[in-house]
mmCIF file of C-alpha atoms in Angstrom:
data_model
loop_
_atom_site.group_PDB
_atom_site.id
_atom_site.type_symbol
_atom_site.label_atom_id
_atom_site.label_comp_id
_atom_site.label_asym_id
_atom_site.label_seq_id
_atom_site.Cartn_x
_atom_site.Cartn_y
_atom_site.Cartn_z
ATOM 1 C CA MET A 779 97.045 151.310 70.068
ATOM 2 C CA LYS A 780 96.718 154.251 71.025
ATOM 3 C CA LEU A 781 99.342 156.210 73.477
ATOM 4 C CA TRP A 782 96.354 156.125 76.713
ATOM 5 C CA GLU A 783 96.964 152.407 76.243
ATOM 6 C CA PHE A 784 99.790 151.909 75.776
ATOM 7 C CA LYS A 785 100.563 153.706 78.625
ATOM 8 C CA LYS A 786 98.523 151.705 80.678
ATOM 9 C CA LEU A 787 101.324 148.300 79.738
ATOM 10 C CA LYS A 788 102.601 147.465 82.560
ATOM 11 C CA THR A 789 105.281 145.217 80.719
ATOM 12 C CA LEU A 790 105.853 145.428 76.356
ATOM 13 C CA PRO A 791 104.515 142.104 74.310
ATOM 14 C CA ASN A 792 107.392 140.541 73.463
ATOM 15 C CA PHE A 793 107.857 142.670 69.958
ATOM 16 C CA PHE A 794 106.365 145.963 69.194
ATOM 17 C CA LEU A 795 106.977 148.936 66.955
ATOM 18 C CA PHE A 796 107.179 152.647 67.718
ATOM 19 C CA TYR A 797 107.187 155.350 65.506
ATOM 20 C CA GLY A 798 106.491 159.583 65.898
ATOM 21 C CA ASP A 799 108.690 161.458 68.336
ATOM 22 C CA GLU A 800 111.919 160.274 68.549
ATOM 23 C CA PHE A 801 112.122 161.693 72.071
ATOM 24 C CA TYR A 802 110.479 158.430 73.700
ATOM 25 C CA PHE A 803 113.101 156.206 71.536
ATOM 26 C CA ASP A 804 115.950 156.945 74.308
ATOM 27 C CA ILE A 805 113.463 155.702 77.523
ATOM 28 C CA TYR A 806 111.867 152.873 75.923
ATOM 29 C CA GLU A 807 115.052 151.284 74.719
ATOM 30 C CA GLU A 808 116.477 151.424 78.271
ATOM 31 C CA LYS A 809 113.498 149.814 79.764
ATOM 32 C CA ILE A 810 113.358 147.378 76.883
ATOM 33 C CA LYS A 811 117.775 146.267 77.251
ATOM 34 C CA HIS A 812 117.030 146.341 81.471
ATOM 35 C CA ASN A 813 114.545 144.067 80.924
ATOM 36 C CA ILE A 814 116.170 141.767 78.370
ATOM 37 C CA GLN A 815 119.763 142.127 79.568
ATOM 38 C CA LYS A 816 120.113 138.377 80.431
ATOM 39 C CA THR A 817 118.990 137.470 77.052
ATOM 40 C CA ASN A 818 121.808 137.607 73.395
ATOM 41 C CA ILE A 819 120.895 140.978 72.922
ATOM 42 C CA LEU A 820 121.746 141.983 68.209
ATOM 43 C CA LYS A 821 121.331 145.652 68.083
ATOM 44 C CA LEU A 822 120.733 146.793 63.885
ATOM 45 C CA TYR A 823 121.102 150.735 63.511
ATOM 46 C CA PHE A 824 120.532 152.229 60.602
ATOM 47 C CA ASP A 825 122.731 150.627 57.495
ATOM 48 C CA GLU A 826 124.020 147.973 59.714
ATOM 49 C CA TYR A 827 119.615 146.031 59.375
ATOM 50 C CA ASP A 828 120.801 143.143 57.690
ATOM 51 C CA PHE A 829 117.374 140.860 57.212
ATOM 52 C CA ASP A 830 119.315 137.349 56.936
ATOM 53 C CA MET A 831 120.353 138.202 59.796
ATOM 54 C CA ALA A 832 117.908 139.493 62.083
ATOM 55 C CA ARG A 833 115.872 136.435 61.241
ATOM 56 C CA ASN A 834 118.435 134.078 61.569
ATOM 57 C CA HIS A 835 119.179 135.884 64.672
ATOM 58 C CA LEU A 836 115.328 135.357 65.762
ATOM 59 C CA ALA A 837 115.153 131.822 65.092
ATOM 60 C CA GLN A 838 118.436 129.504 65.924
ATOM 61 C CA ASN A 839 118.124 128.080 69.155
ATOM 62 C CA SER A 840 120.664 128.615 72.293
ATOM 63 C CA LEU A 841 122.077 125.335 73.293
ATOM 64 C CA PHE A 842 121.784 126.685 76.914
ATOM 65 C CA GLY A 843 118.102 127.395 76.468
ATOM 66 C CA ASP A 844 118.146 131.336 76.498
ATOM 67 C CA LYS A 845 116.470 133.666 74.363
ATOM 68 C CA ASN A 846 117.586 136.467 71.740
ATOM 69 C CA SER A 847 116.270 139.969 71.446
ATOM 70 C CA LEU A 848 116.793 142.075 67.663
ATOM 71 C CA ILE A 849 116.667 145.830 69.170
ATOM 72 C CA ILE A 850 116.161 147.801 65.232
ATOM 73 C CA LYS A 851 116.993 150.741 64.649
ATOM 74 C CA ILE A 852 116.065 151.951 61.205
ATOM 75 C CA ASP A 853 115.026 155.211 59.628
ATOM 76 C CA LYS A 854 113.427 153.049 55.597
ATOM 77 C CA PHE A 855 110.323 151.022 57.400
ATOM 78 C CA PRO A 856 112.235 147.704 55.730
ATOM 79 C CA ALA A 857 110.163 144.889 54.667
ATOM 80 C CA ASN A 858 109.751 141.260 55.816
ATOM 81 C CA MET A 859 108.291 142.670 59.449
ATOM 82 C CA ASP A 860 105.650 140.052 59.297
ATOM 83 C CA LYS A 861 107.978 136.852 58.886
ATOM 84 C CA LEU A 862 110.192 138.935 62.203
ATOM 85 C CA VAL A 863 107.793 138.976 63.949
ATOM 86 C CA ASN A 864 106.113 135.248 63.170
ATOM 87 C CA ILE A 865 109.441 133.858 64.117
ATOM 88 C CA VAL A 866 109.054 135.716 67.431
ATOM 89 C CA GLY A 867 108.073 132.661 69.567
ATOM 90 C CA ASP A 868 109.365 133.575 72.920
ATOM 91 C CA ASN A 869 112.153 136.093 71.886
ATOM 92 C CA TYR A 870 111.738 139.659 71.935
ATOM 93 C CA PHE A 871 111.388 141.964 68.952
ATOM 94 C CA TYR A 872 112.200 145.421 69.011
ATOM 95 C CA LEU A 873 111.962 148.300 65.761
ATOM 96 C CA PHE A 874 111.934 151.700 66.442
ATOM 97 C CA PHE A 875 111.374 154.056 63.032
ATOM 98 C CA TYR A 876 112.851 157.189 62.741
ATOM 99 C CA GLY A 877 111.770 157.605 59.845
ATOM 100 C CA ASP A 878 108.639 160.051 58.146
ATOM 101 C CA SER A 879 105.377 158.149 60.224
ATOM 102 C CA LYS A 880 103.092 158.463 57.546
ATOM 103 C CA LYS A 881 105.782 155.287 55.735
ATOM 104 C CA ALA A 882 105.649 153.131 59.243
ATOM 105 C CA LYS A 883 104.111 149.817 58.835
ATOM 106 C CA THR A 884 101.935 148.879 61.476
ATOM 107 C CA LYS A 885 99.722 145.889 60.030
ATOM 108 C CA PRO A 886 102.951 143.543 61.211
ATOM 109 C CA PHE A 887 103.165 144.201 64.580
ATOM 110 C CA LYS A 888 98.932 143.702 64.547
ATOM 111 C CA ASN A 889 98.329 145.367 67.923
ATOM 112 C CA ASN A 890 101.609 145.844 69.053
ATOM 113 C CA PHE A 891 102.450 149.616 68.293
ATOM 114 C CA VAL A 892 102.648 153.339 69.650
ATOM 115 C CA ARG A 893 103.296 156.710 68.007
ATOM 116 C CA PHE A 894 104.446 158.742 69.814
ATOM 117 C CA PHE A 895 104.028 162.716 69.697
ATOM 118 C CA LYS A 896 105.558 166.189 70.282
ATOM 119 C CA PRO A 897 105.895 165.843 74.140
ATOM 120 C CA ASP A 898 104.385 168.928 75.553
ATOM 121 C CA LEU A 899 106.287 171.097 78.734
ATOM 122 C CA ARG A 900 104.952 169.245 81.631
ATOM 123 C CA GLU A 901 105.291 165.657 80.176
ATOM 124 C CA LEU A 902 109.604 166.698 79.519
ATOM 125 C CA ILE A 903 109.545 167.850 83.319
ATOM 126 C CA ILE A 904 107.906 163.960 84.452
ATOM 127 C CA TYR A 905 110.217 162.240 81.937
ATOM 128 C CA SER A 906 112.877 164.637 83.150
ATOM 129 C CA ASN A 907 112.375 164.429 86.806
ATOM 130 C CA GLU A 908 111.769 160.181 86.383
ATOM 131 C CA TYR A 909 115.722 160.078 84.715
ATOM 132 C CA MET A 910 117.115 161.970 87.431
ATOM 133 C CA LYS A 911 115.753 159.860 90.341
ATOM 134 C CA MET A 912 117.461 157.054 88.482
ATOM 135 C CA LYS A 913 120.311 159.372 88.064
ATOM 136 C CA ASN A 914 120.368 160.358 92.161
ATOM 137 C CA PHE A 915 119.842 163.564 90.628
ATOM 138 C CA PHE A 916 117.587 166.652 92.076
ATOM 139 C CA LEU A 917 117.285 170.181 89.235
ATOM 140 C CA ASP A 918 114.732 172.598 91.285
ATOM 141 C CA VAL A 919 112.057 172.450 88.607
ATOM 142 C CA ASN A 920 112.653 176.161 87.776
ATOM 143 C CA HIS A 921 115.816 175.754 86.986
ATOM 144 C CA LEU A 922 114.703 172.669 84.862
ATOM 145 C CA LYS A 923 112.757 174.725 83.531
ATOM 146 C CA TYR A 924 115.250 176.428 81.837
ATOM 147 C CA LEU A 925 116.820 173.977 80.875
ATOM 148 C CA ILE A 926 114.260 172.605 78.342
ATOM 149 C CA GLU A 927 113.888 176.100 77.516
ATOM 150 C CA LYS A 928 117.048 176.726 76.219
ATOM 151 C CA ILE A 929 117.734 172.850 73.843
ATOM 152 C CA ASP A 930 116.314 170.982 71.599
ATOM 153 C CA TYR A 931 114.354 168.277 73.539
ATOM 154 C CA LYS A 932 115.608 166.103 71.928
ATOM 155 C CA TYR A 933 118.952 166.116 73.676
ATOM 156 C CA LEU A 934 117.974 166.948 77.385
ATOM 157 C CA PHE A 935 118.354 163.821 78.846
ATOM 158 C CA ARG A 936 122.108 164.053 77.293
ATOM 159 C CA GLU A 937 122.438 167.528 79.250
ATOM 160 C CA LEU A 938 120.417 166.010 82.492
ATOM 161 C CA ASP A 939 123.836 163.838 82.418
ATOM 162 C CA LYS A 940 126.437 166.028 81.956
ATOM 163 C CA LEU A 941 124.865 169.133 85.061
ATOM 164 C CA SER A 942 124.278 166.244 86.776
ATOM 165 C CA LEU A 943 127.775 166.213 87.817
ATOM 166 C CA ILE A 944 128.065 169.580 88.855
ATOM 167 C CA GLU A 945 126.750 170.584 92.825
ATOM 168 C CA ASN A 946 124.201 173.519 92.694
ATOM 169 C CA VAL A 947 123.452 173.654 89.025
ATOM 170 C CA ASN A 948 121.467 177.260 88.329
ATOM 171 C CA ASN A 949 120.576 179.606 85.601
ATOM 172 C CA LYS A 950 124.428 180.600 84.951
ATOM 173 C CA ILE A 951 125.883 177.293 85.355
ATOM 174 C CA ILE A 952 123.106 176.278 82.537
ATOM 175 C CA ASP A 953 124.215 179.488 80.559
ATOM 176 C CA LYS A 954 128.224 178.447 80.488
ATOM 177 C CA LEU A 955 127.397 174.728 80.524
ATOM 178 C CA VAL A 956 124.470 173.457 77.956
ATOM 179 C CA PHE A 957 125.221 173.713 74.088
ATOM 180 C CA ASN A 958 122.320 175.641 73.058
ATOM 181 C CA TYR A 959 120.812 172.916 70.198
ATOM 182 C CA ASN A 960 117.956 175.043 69.286
ATOM 183 C CA GLU A 961 120.765 177.404 67.324
ATOM 184 C CA THR A 962 123.686 174.967 65.757
ATOM 185 C CA SER A 963 121.364 171.668 65.943
ATOM 186 C CA PHE A 964 123.314 169.579 62.717
ATOM 187 C CA ASP A 965 120.658 171.645 60.451
ATOM 188 C CA GLU A 966 121.697 174.984 60.953
ATOM 189 C CA VAL A 967 124.784 174.197 61.092
ATOM 190 C CA PHE A 968 124.234 172.694 57.027
ATOM 191 C CA ASP A 969 122.921 176.297 56.373
ATOM 192 C CA ASP A 970 126.450 177.752 58.927
ATOM 193 C CA LEU A 971 128.555 175.485 55.622
ATOM 194 C CA PHE A 972 126.183 176.786 52.634
ATOM 195 C CA LEU A 973 126.342 180.300 53.713
ATOM 196 C CA GLY A 974 130.118 180.382 54.024
ATOM 197 C CA LYS A 975 130.518 181.111 57.960
ATOM 198 C CA GLU A 976 132.388 178.837 60.295
ATOM 199 C CA TYR A 977 131.013 175.724 60.872
ATOM 200 C CA LEU A 978 133.913 173.212 61.283
ATOM 201 C CA LYS A 979 133.981 173.983 65.218
ATOM 202 C CA LYS A 980 130.282 173.409 65.316
ATOM 203 C CA VAL A 981 131.035 170.004 63.446
ATOM 204 C CA GLU A 982 133.731 169.214 66.057
ATOM 205 C CA TYR A 983 131.682 170.046 69.083
ATOM 206 C CA LEU A 984 129.174 167.732 67.869
ATOM 207 C CA LEU A 985 130.817 165.003 67.916
ATOM 208 C CA PHE A 986 132.723 165.546 70.838
ATOM 209 C CA GLU A 987 129.289 165.764 72.892
ATOM 210 C CA GLY A 988 129.309 162.552 71.542
ATOM 211 C CA ASN A 989 126.857 162.295 68.155
ATOM 212 C CA ASP A 990 127.646 159.389 65.901
ATOM 213 C CA GLU A 991 129.156 160.479 62.414
ATOM 214 C CA ILE A 992 127.407 158.164 59.901
ATOM 215 C CA ALA A 993 124.030 160.245 61.436
ATOM 216 C CA ILE A 994 125.088 163.564 60.849
ATOM 217 C CA LEU A 995 126.341 161.674 57.683
ATOM 218 C CA LEU A 996 122.533 160.697 57.410
ATOM 219 C CA SER A 997 121.092 163.805 58.195
ATOM 220 C CA PHE A 998 122.917 166.102 55.878
ATOM 221 C CA VAL A 999 122.008 163.089 52.495
ATOM 222 C CA ARG A 1000 118.554 164.234 54.281
ATOM 223 C CA TYR A 1001 119.338 168.450 53.983
ATOM 224 C CA ILE A 1002 120.720 168.280 50.734
ATOM 225 C CA ARG A 1003 117.630 166.396 49.312
ATOM 226 C CA ILE A 1004 115.460 168.811 50.977
ATOM 227 C CA LEU A 1005 117.415 172.044 49.673
ATOM 228 C CA TYR A 1006 117.079 170.016 46.106
ATOM 229 C CA MET A 1007 113.854 169.945 46.421
ATOM 230 C CA PHE A 1008 113.311 173.299 46.888
ATOM 231 C CA ASN A 1009 115.267 174.162 44.690
ATOM 232 C CA LEU A 1010 112.037 172.763 41.939
ATOM 233 C CA HIS A 1011 109.806 174.044 43.876
ATOM 234 C CA LEU A 1012 111.371 177.647 43.034
ATOM 235 C CA LYS A 1013 112.100 176.970 39.329
ATOM 236 C CA ASN A 1014 109.255 175.868 38.915
ATOM 237 C CA ILE A 1015 105.971 176.375 41.043
ATOM 238 C CA GLY A 1016 107.694 179.468 43.109
ATOM 239 C CA PHE A 1017 108.090 181.346 46.349
ATOM 240 C CA GLU A 1018 105.479 180.813 48.105
ATOM 241 C CA ASN A 1019 104.098 177.556 50.104
ATOM 242 C CA VAL A 1020 107.485 175.881 49.656
ATOM 243 C CA SER A 1021 107.899 174.434 53.004
ATOM 244 C CA ARG A 1022 104.446 173.102 53.260
ATOM 245 C CA ASP A 1023 104.849 171.162 49.709
ATOM 246 C CA VAL A 1024 107.733 169.839 49.953
ATOM 247 C CA LEU A 1025 107.696 168.699 53.521
ATOM 248 C CA GLY A 1026 104.426 168.731 54.598
ATOM 249 C CA TYR A 1027 104.748 170.795 56.974
ATOM 250 C CA GLN A 1028 105.269 174.501 57.680
ATOM 251 C CA ILE A 1029 109.035 174.881 59.126
ATOM 252 C CA PRO A 1030 109.781 177.934 61.297
ATOM 253 C CA LYS A 1031 109.245 180.625 58.595
ATOM 254 C CA ASN A 1032 112.942 182.876 59.468
ATOM 255 C CA LEU A 1033 114.445 178.680 58.150
ATOM 256 C CA GLU A 1034 112.450 178.717 55.388
ATOM 257 C CA GLU A 1035 113.977 182.053 54.214
ATOM 258 C CA ILE A 1036 116.847 180.808 54.768
ATOM 259 C CA ARG A 1037 116.867 177.525 53.426
ATOM 260 C CA LYS A 1038 115.457 179.249 50.478
ATOM 261 C CA GLN A 1039 117.711 181.524 49.937
ATOM 262 C CA ILE A 1040 120.433 178.751 49.937
ATOM 263 C CA ALA A 1041 118.540 176.249 47.587
ATOM 264 C CA SER A 1042 118.101 178.672 45.014
ATOM 265 C CA LYS A 1043 121.883 179.908 44.354
ATOM 266 C CA ILE A 1044 122.334 176.294 43.508
ATOM 267 C CA LYS A 1045 122.752 175.351 40.507
ATOM 268 C CA GLU A 1046 120.587 171.854 39.656
ATOM 269 C CA GLU A 1047 124.183 169.801 37.938
ATOM 270 C CA LYS A 1048 125.773 170.338 41.510
ATOM 271 C CA PHE A 1049 123.151 168.862 44.119
ATOM 272 C CA LEU A 1050 125.069 165.445 41.739
ATOM 273 C CA GLU A 1051 128.169 166.382 42.552
ATOM 274 C CA PHE A 1052 126.782 166.718 46.406
ATOM 275 C CA PHE A 1053 124.973 163.215 46.154
ATOM 276 C CA GLU A 1054 128.405 161.674 44.759
ATOM 277 C CA ILE A 1055 130.674 162.653 47.160
ATOM 278 C CA LEU A 1056 127.923 162.053 50.362
ATOM 279 C CA LEU A 1057 127.363 158.178 48.806
ATOM 280 C CA ASN A 1058 131.460 157.926 48.502
ATOM 281 C CA SER A 1059 131.659 158.988 51.969
ATOM 282 C CA GLU A 1060 128.993 156.559 52.959
ATOM 283 C CA LEU A 1061 130.593 153.641 51.601
ATOM 284 C CA GLU A 1062 134.230 154.567 53.349
ATOM 285 C CA MET A 1063 132.598 155.135 56.352
ATOM 286 C CA LYS A 1064 131.560 151.308 56.438
ATOM 287 C CA SER A 1065 134.920 149.662 56.242
ATOM 288 C CA SER A 1066 137.223 152.313 57.917
ATOM 289 C CA LYS A 1067 138.071 152.716 62.066
ATOM 290 C CA ASP A 1068 138.690 156.494 60.940
ATOM 291 C CA LYS A 1069 134.754 158.197 60.927
ATOM 292 C CA THR A 1070 135.622 161.848 61.862
ATOM 293 C CA ALA A 1071 137.962 162.442 59.495
ATOM 294 C CA ILE A 1072 135.833 161.157 56.266
ATOM 295 C CA LEU A 1073 132.882 163.712 57.989
ATOM 296 C CA LEU A 1074 135.587 166.614 57.945
ATOM 297 C CA LYS A 1075 136.644 165.477 54.911
ATOM 298 C CA THR A 1076 133.015 165.610 53.445
ATOM 299 C CA PHE A 1077 132.344 168.949 54.627
ATOM 300 C CA ILE A 1078 135.342 170.618 52.923
ATOM 301 C CA GLN A 1079 134.699 168.908 49.453
ATOM 302 C CA ILE A 1080 131.295 170.025 49.846
ATOM 303 C CA LYS A 1081 132.470 174.281 50.976
ATOM 304 C CA ASN A 1082 134.601 173.561 47.859
ATOM 305 C CA LEU A 1083 131.665 173.001 45.375
ATOM 306 C CA ILE A 1084 129.896 175.703 46.674
#
């Protein structure tokens, strides 16, 4: 389904695939939750996903005639989606795919899918105004533009929530209260770790802001995997077009130079040790209530190996 077709929909079909830019995911997840709030909802996020559990939830009949809803968030496209779609019936099934858009398999969803692209300033303002209206909060358009330019747009609604508690918001207040994600995103925290800079306070702040420990850990796995591919490229091909060859797109030059600098200094055998630590941490998190302690321990273990 083309984006313009999707935007014309007054109601969503009872099964749908969302992929592409993640900014839109929270928006439509909230709309979906509003529509299915009276159903029996099962949410399976990332490593929680289990096909048998998902199938059984959609297939089971309620004694009281209630409908069942399934929401999946995942970064590796799952198999057998056609089997889930085929048993939806009068129930609801929504999949949010966080992985590479090229790996999204739309065929099982027939025409019930949409790919989102990076929002421009106009769209960010429109969605922000809709969100603020829902929260009974107003921010002058000039201050809103300032906020948008200051942060990674993926965190826009989270920062609007924070500012909604403050009266008479201005740019100085935004500077004081808003965390500058452009300067310290997950990847840049990982950069700081490898560059020998202060990083633990930033990790703690990310957790304070509500970021999930498993999400940070999985981002760390992805980051190490990319570093490893950078390392192989630098050794076997050279220093030119590294991010374009490895990722399929060009990251900002300054970031590419930082990652090349880091990757070139790591011995190949070290990557295996990194992955072992991260795998063990992921397994620990699945059976532990203190995920924060495990995450912080992971950073320290990686640091000790550098």
